[in-house]
mmCIF file of C-alpha atoms and ligand atoms in Angstrom:
data_model
loop_
_atom_site.group_PDB
_atom_site.id
_atom_site.type_symbol
_atom_site.label_atom_id
_atom_site.label_comp_id
_atom_site.label_asym_id
_atom_site.label_seq_id
_atom_site.Cartn_x
_atom_site.Cartn_y
_atom_site.Cartn_z
ATOM 1 C CA UNK A 1 -3.703 -4.848 -17.058
ATOM 2 C CA UNK A 2 -1.726 -3.609 -20.020
ATOM 3 C CA UNK A 3 -0.363 -6.586 -21.943
ATOM 4 C CA UNK A 4 3.018 -4.920 -22.280
ATOM 5 C CA UNK A 5 3.243 -4.513 -18.531
ATOM 6 C CA UNK A 6 2.149 -8.083 -17.951
ATOM 7 C CA UNK A 7 4.930 -9.225 -20.247
ATOM 8 C CA UNK A 8 7.465 -7.062 -18.441
ATOM 9 C CA UNK A 9 6.377 -8.342 -15.030
ATOM 10 C CA UNK A 10 6.519 -11.922 -16.187
ATOM 11 C CA UNK A 11 9.890 -11.357 -17.800
ATOM 12 C CA UNK A 12 11.221 -9.854 -14.605
ATOM 13 C CA UNK A 13 9.910 -12.629 -12.389
ATOM 14 C CA UNK A 14 11.532 -15.185 -14.674
ATOM 15 C CA UNK A 15 14.835 -13.342 -14.938
ATOM 16 C CA UNK A 16 15.000 -12.771 -11.197
ATOM 17 C CA UNK A 17 14.092 -16.388 -10.570
ATOM 18 C CA UNK A 18 10.916 -15.489 -8.738
ATOM 19 C CA UNK A 19 8.821 -17.784 -10.862
ATOM 20 C CA UNK A 20 10.107 -21.031 -12.231
ATOM 21 C CA UNK A 21 9.168 -22.474 -15.558
ATOM 22 C CA UNK A 22 10.417 -25.493 -17.400
ATOM 23 C CA UNK A 23 11.369 -23.512 -20.463
ATOM 24 C CA UNK A 24 12.179 -20.253 -18.742
ATOM 25 C CA UNK A 25 14.788 -19.283 -21.321
ATOM 26 C CA UNK A 26 12.380 -19.803 -24.186
ATOM 27 C CA UNK A 27 9.672 -17.847 -22.392
ATOM 28 C CA UNK A 28 12.120 -15.048 -21.656
ATOM 29 C CA UNK A 29 13.101 -14.889 -25.321
ATOM 30 C CA UNK A 30 9.469 -14.893 -26.341
ATOM 31 C CA UNK A 31 8.590 -12.132 -23.899
ATOM 32 C CA UNK A 32 11.546 -10.035 -24.977
ATOM 33 C CA UNK A 33 10.329 -10.379 -28.545
ATOM 34 C CA UNK A 34 6.931 -9.003 -27.565
ATOM 35 C CA UNK A 35 8.142 -5.948 -25.656
ATOM 36 C CA UNK A 36 9.106 -2.925 -27.801
ATOM 37 C CA UNK A 37 12.906 -2.494 -28.060
ATOM 38 C CA UNK A 38 13.042 0.951 -26.428
ATOM 39 C CA UNK A 39 11.201 -0.394 -23.395
ATOM 40 C CA UNK A 40 13.408 -3.454 -23.139
ATOM 41 C CA UNK A 41 16.458 -1.189 -23.405
ATOM 42 C CA UNK A 42 15.279 0.937 -20.501
ATOM 43 C CA UNK A 43 14.360 -2.172 -18.522
ATOM 44 C CA UNK A 44 17.772 -3.705 -19.163
ATOM 45 C CA UNK A 45 19.500 -0.499 -18.109
ATOM 46 C CA UNK A 46 17.801 -0.702 -14.726
ATOM 47 C CA UNK A 47 18.559 -4.389 -14.351
ATOM 48 C CA UNK A 48 22.199 -3.750 -15.252
ATOM 49 C CA UNK A 49 22.365 -1.370 -12.301
ATOM 50 C CA UNK A 50 21.118 -4.138 -10.066
ATOM 51 C CA UNK A 51 17.614 -2.775 -9.939
ATOM 52 C CA UNK A 52 14.383 -4.349 -10.933
ATOM 53 C CA UNK A 53 12.947 -2.818 -14.048
ATOM 54 C CA UNK A 54 9.342 -3.003 -12.945
ATOM 55 C CA UNK A 55 7.908 -1.966 -9.601
ATOM 56 C CA UNK A 56 4.435 -2.180 -8.127
ATOM 57 C CA UNK A 57 2.576 0.884 -6.942
ATOM 58 C CA UNK A 58 1.006 0.315 -3.568
ATOM 59 C CA UNK A 59 -0.990 2.989 -1.761
ATOM 60 C CA UNK A 60 0.228 5.469 -4.362
ATOM 61 C CA UNK A 61 3.834 4.709 -3.424
ATOM 62 C CA UNK A 62 6.426 3.148 -5.735
ATOM 63 C CA UNK A 63 7.565 -0.072 -4.054
ATOM 64 C CA UNK A 64 10.890 0.245 -5.852
ATOM 65 C CA UNK A 65 12.061 3.501 -4.279
ATOM 66 C CA UNK A 66 9.258 4.197 -1.742
ATOM 67 C CA UNK A 67 8.610 7.600 -3.210
ATOM 68 C CA UNK A 68 5.119 8.914 -3.715
ATOM 69 C CA UNK A 69 3.749 8.488 -7.208
ATOM 70 C CA UNK A 70 1.734 11.410 -8.620
ATOM 71 C CA UNK A 71 -1.995 10.709 -8.653
ATOM 72 C CA UNK A 72 -2.043 11.366 -12.399
ATOM 73 C CA UNK A 73 0.307 8.439 -12.921
ATOM 74 C CA UNK A 74 -1.838 6.196 -10.737
ATOM 75 C CA UNK A 75 -4.945 7.276 -12.627
ATOM 76 C CA UNK A 76 -3.300 6.478 -15.944
ATOM 77 C CA UNK A 77 -2.354 3.045 -14.616
ATOM 78 C CA UNK A 78 -5.866 2.459 -13.348
ATOM 79 C CA UNK A 79 -7.364 3.389 -16.687
ATOM 80 C CA UNK A 80 -4.720 1.326 -18.403
ATOM 81 C CA UNK A 81 -4.236 3.995 -21.038
ATOM 82 C CA UNK A 82 -0.448 4.094 -21.028
ATOM 83 C CA UNK A 83 2.621 2.692 -19.364
ATOM 84 C CA UNK A 84 4.205 4.863 -16.694
ATOM 85 C CA UNK A 85 7.682 5.305 -15.306
ATOM 86 C CA UNK A 86 8.477 6.252 -11.718
ATOM 87 C CA UNK A 87 9.806 9.798 -11.677
ATOM 88 C CA UNK A 88 12.239 8.952 -8.893
ATOM 89 C CA UNK A 89 13.756 5.597 -9.823
ATOM 90 C CA UNK A 90 12.760 5.220 -13.463
ATOM 91 C CA UNK A 91 11.136 1.832 -13.019
ATOM 92 C CA UNK A 92 8.101 0.836 -15.023
ATOM 93 C CA UNK A 93 5.114 1.002 -12.762
ATOM 94 C CA UNK A 94 2.135 -1.258 -12.392
ATOM 95 C CA UNK A 95 -0.682 -1.277 -9.889
ATOM 96 C CA UNK A 96 -0.360 -4.011 -7.325
ATOM 97 C CA UNK A 97 -3.273 -6.371 -6.800
ATOM 98 C CA UNK A 98 -4.102 -4.926 -3.409
ATOM 99 C CA UNK A 99 -7.196 -2.785 -3.825
ATOM 100 C CA UNK A 100 -7.850 0.813 -2.759
ATOM 101 C CA UNK A 101 -4.933 2.430 -4.499
ATOM 102 C CA UNK A 102 -7.202 5.384 -5.154
ATOM 103 C CA UNK A 103 -7.205 6.557 -1.552
ATOM 104 C CA UNK A 104 -4.050 8.564 -1.019
ATOM 105 C CA UNK A 105 -2.437 7.227 2.120
ATOM 106 C CA UNK A 106 -0.130 10.138 2.664
ATOM 107 C CA UNK A 107 0.992 10.613 6.204
ATOM 108 C CA UNK A 108 -0.413 14.038 6.840
ATOM 109 C CA UNK A 109 -0.237 15.408 10.360
ATOM 110 C CA UNK A 110 -3.529 14.470 11.918
ATOM 111 C CA UNK A 111 -5.545 16.867 14.046
ATOM 112 C CA UNK A 112 -4.890 16.447 17.752
ATOM 113 C CA UNK A 113 -8.488 15.434 18.388
ATOM 114 C CA UNK A 114 -8.277 12.410 16.147
ATOM 115 C CA UNK A 115 -5.015 11.310 17.706
ATOM 116 C CA UNK A 116 -6.541 11.436 21.157
ATOM 117 C CA UNK A 117 -9.556 9.433 20.051
ATOM 118 C CA UNK A 118 -7.269 6.788 18.649
ATOM 119 C CA UNK A 119 -5.372 6.616 21.923
ATOM 120 C CA UNK A 120 -8.547 6.235 23.939
ATOM 121 C CA UNK A 121 -9.884 3.495 21.762
ATOM 122 C CA UNK A 122 -6.550 1.714 22.055
ATOM 123 C CA UNK A 123 -6.729 1.886 25.814
ATOM 124 C CA UNK A 124 -10.234 0.495 25.790
ATOM 125 C CA UNK A 125 -9.151 -2.385 23.627
ATOM 126 C CA UNK A 126 -6.051 -3.135 25.642
ATOM 127 C CA UNK A 127 -7.829 -3.101 29.021
ATOM 128 C CA UNK A 128 -11.176 -4.779 28.597
ATOM 129 C CA UNK A 129 -11.286 -6.326 32.056
ATOM 130 C CA UNK A 130 -12.097 -3.350 34.293
ATOM 131 C CA UNK A 131 -15.219 -2.554 32.263
ATOM 132 C CA UNK A 132 -17.506 -4.848 34.233
ATOM 133 C CA UNK A 133 -16.387 -3.877 37.745
ATOM 134 C CA UNK A 134 -16.500 -0.215 36.722
ATOM 135 C CA UNK A 135 -20.073 -0.572 35.570
ATOM 136 C CA UNK A 136 -20.967 -2.207 38.883
ATOM 137 C CA UNK A 137 -19.242 0.581 40.798
ATOM 138 C CA UNK A 138 -21.159 3.130 38.835
ATOM 139 C CA UNK A 139 -24.506 1.552 39.558
ATOM 140 C CA UNK A 140 -23.470 1.268 43.167
ATOM 141 C CA UNK A 141 -22.510 4.921 43.250
ATOM 142 C CA UNK A 142 -25.783 5.868 41.641
ATOM 143 C CA UNK A 143 -27.643 4.096 44.390
ATOM 144 C CA UNK A 144 -25.482 5.743 47.026
ATOM 145 C CA UNK A 145 -25.696 9.258 45.693
ATOM 146 C CA UNK A 146 -29.307 10.121 46.504
ATOM 147 C CA UNK A 147 -28.756 8.912 50.003
ATOM 148 C CA UNK A 148 -25.540 10.878 50.364
ATOM 149 C CA UNK A 149 -27.128 13.994 48.946
ATOM 150 C CA UNK A 150 -30.069 13.850 51.272
ATOM 151 C CA UNK A 151 -27.695 13.267 54.153
ATOM 152 C CA UNK A 152 -25.736 16.372 53.242
ATOM 153 C CA UNK A 153 -28.818 18.452 52.638
HETATM 154 ZN ZN1 ZN B 1 10.282 4.511 -7.869
#
């Protein structure tokens, strides 16, 4: 990951008390010295509003404001070519450690067929018990049928 982003994330976790260090103040000062002033200014502006300055992108969604992040931004983050800001909340973005951020998990309306399949599979999972007796019934029916048919014919 971008060193600048790493510094920002570490700075944030220290300032928000998410990670404890013996010399937190010294580390914070050191980190602030490493981050370019204009970035620290923007970060501080967000923090002053009670926001976190850095937010993870998970499944192409900004975890700060839960808005979708353009794929171009995600690609830039993946390639580590530049730092990116969320268009909606202005936070600095970084890719979270959870993999598969490439697959866009946008809740598109699914075709009816798929929905039905999902329902059926759920039912099968939730009611596993009748499977065995059903199979026995079926084999029983199969044995009965020829006899029944011949009786009717
Ligand atoms: Zn955001």
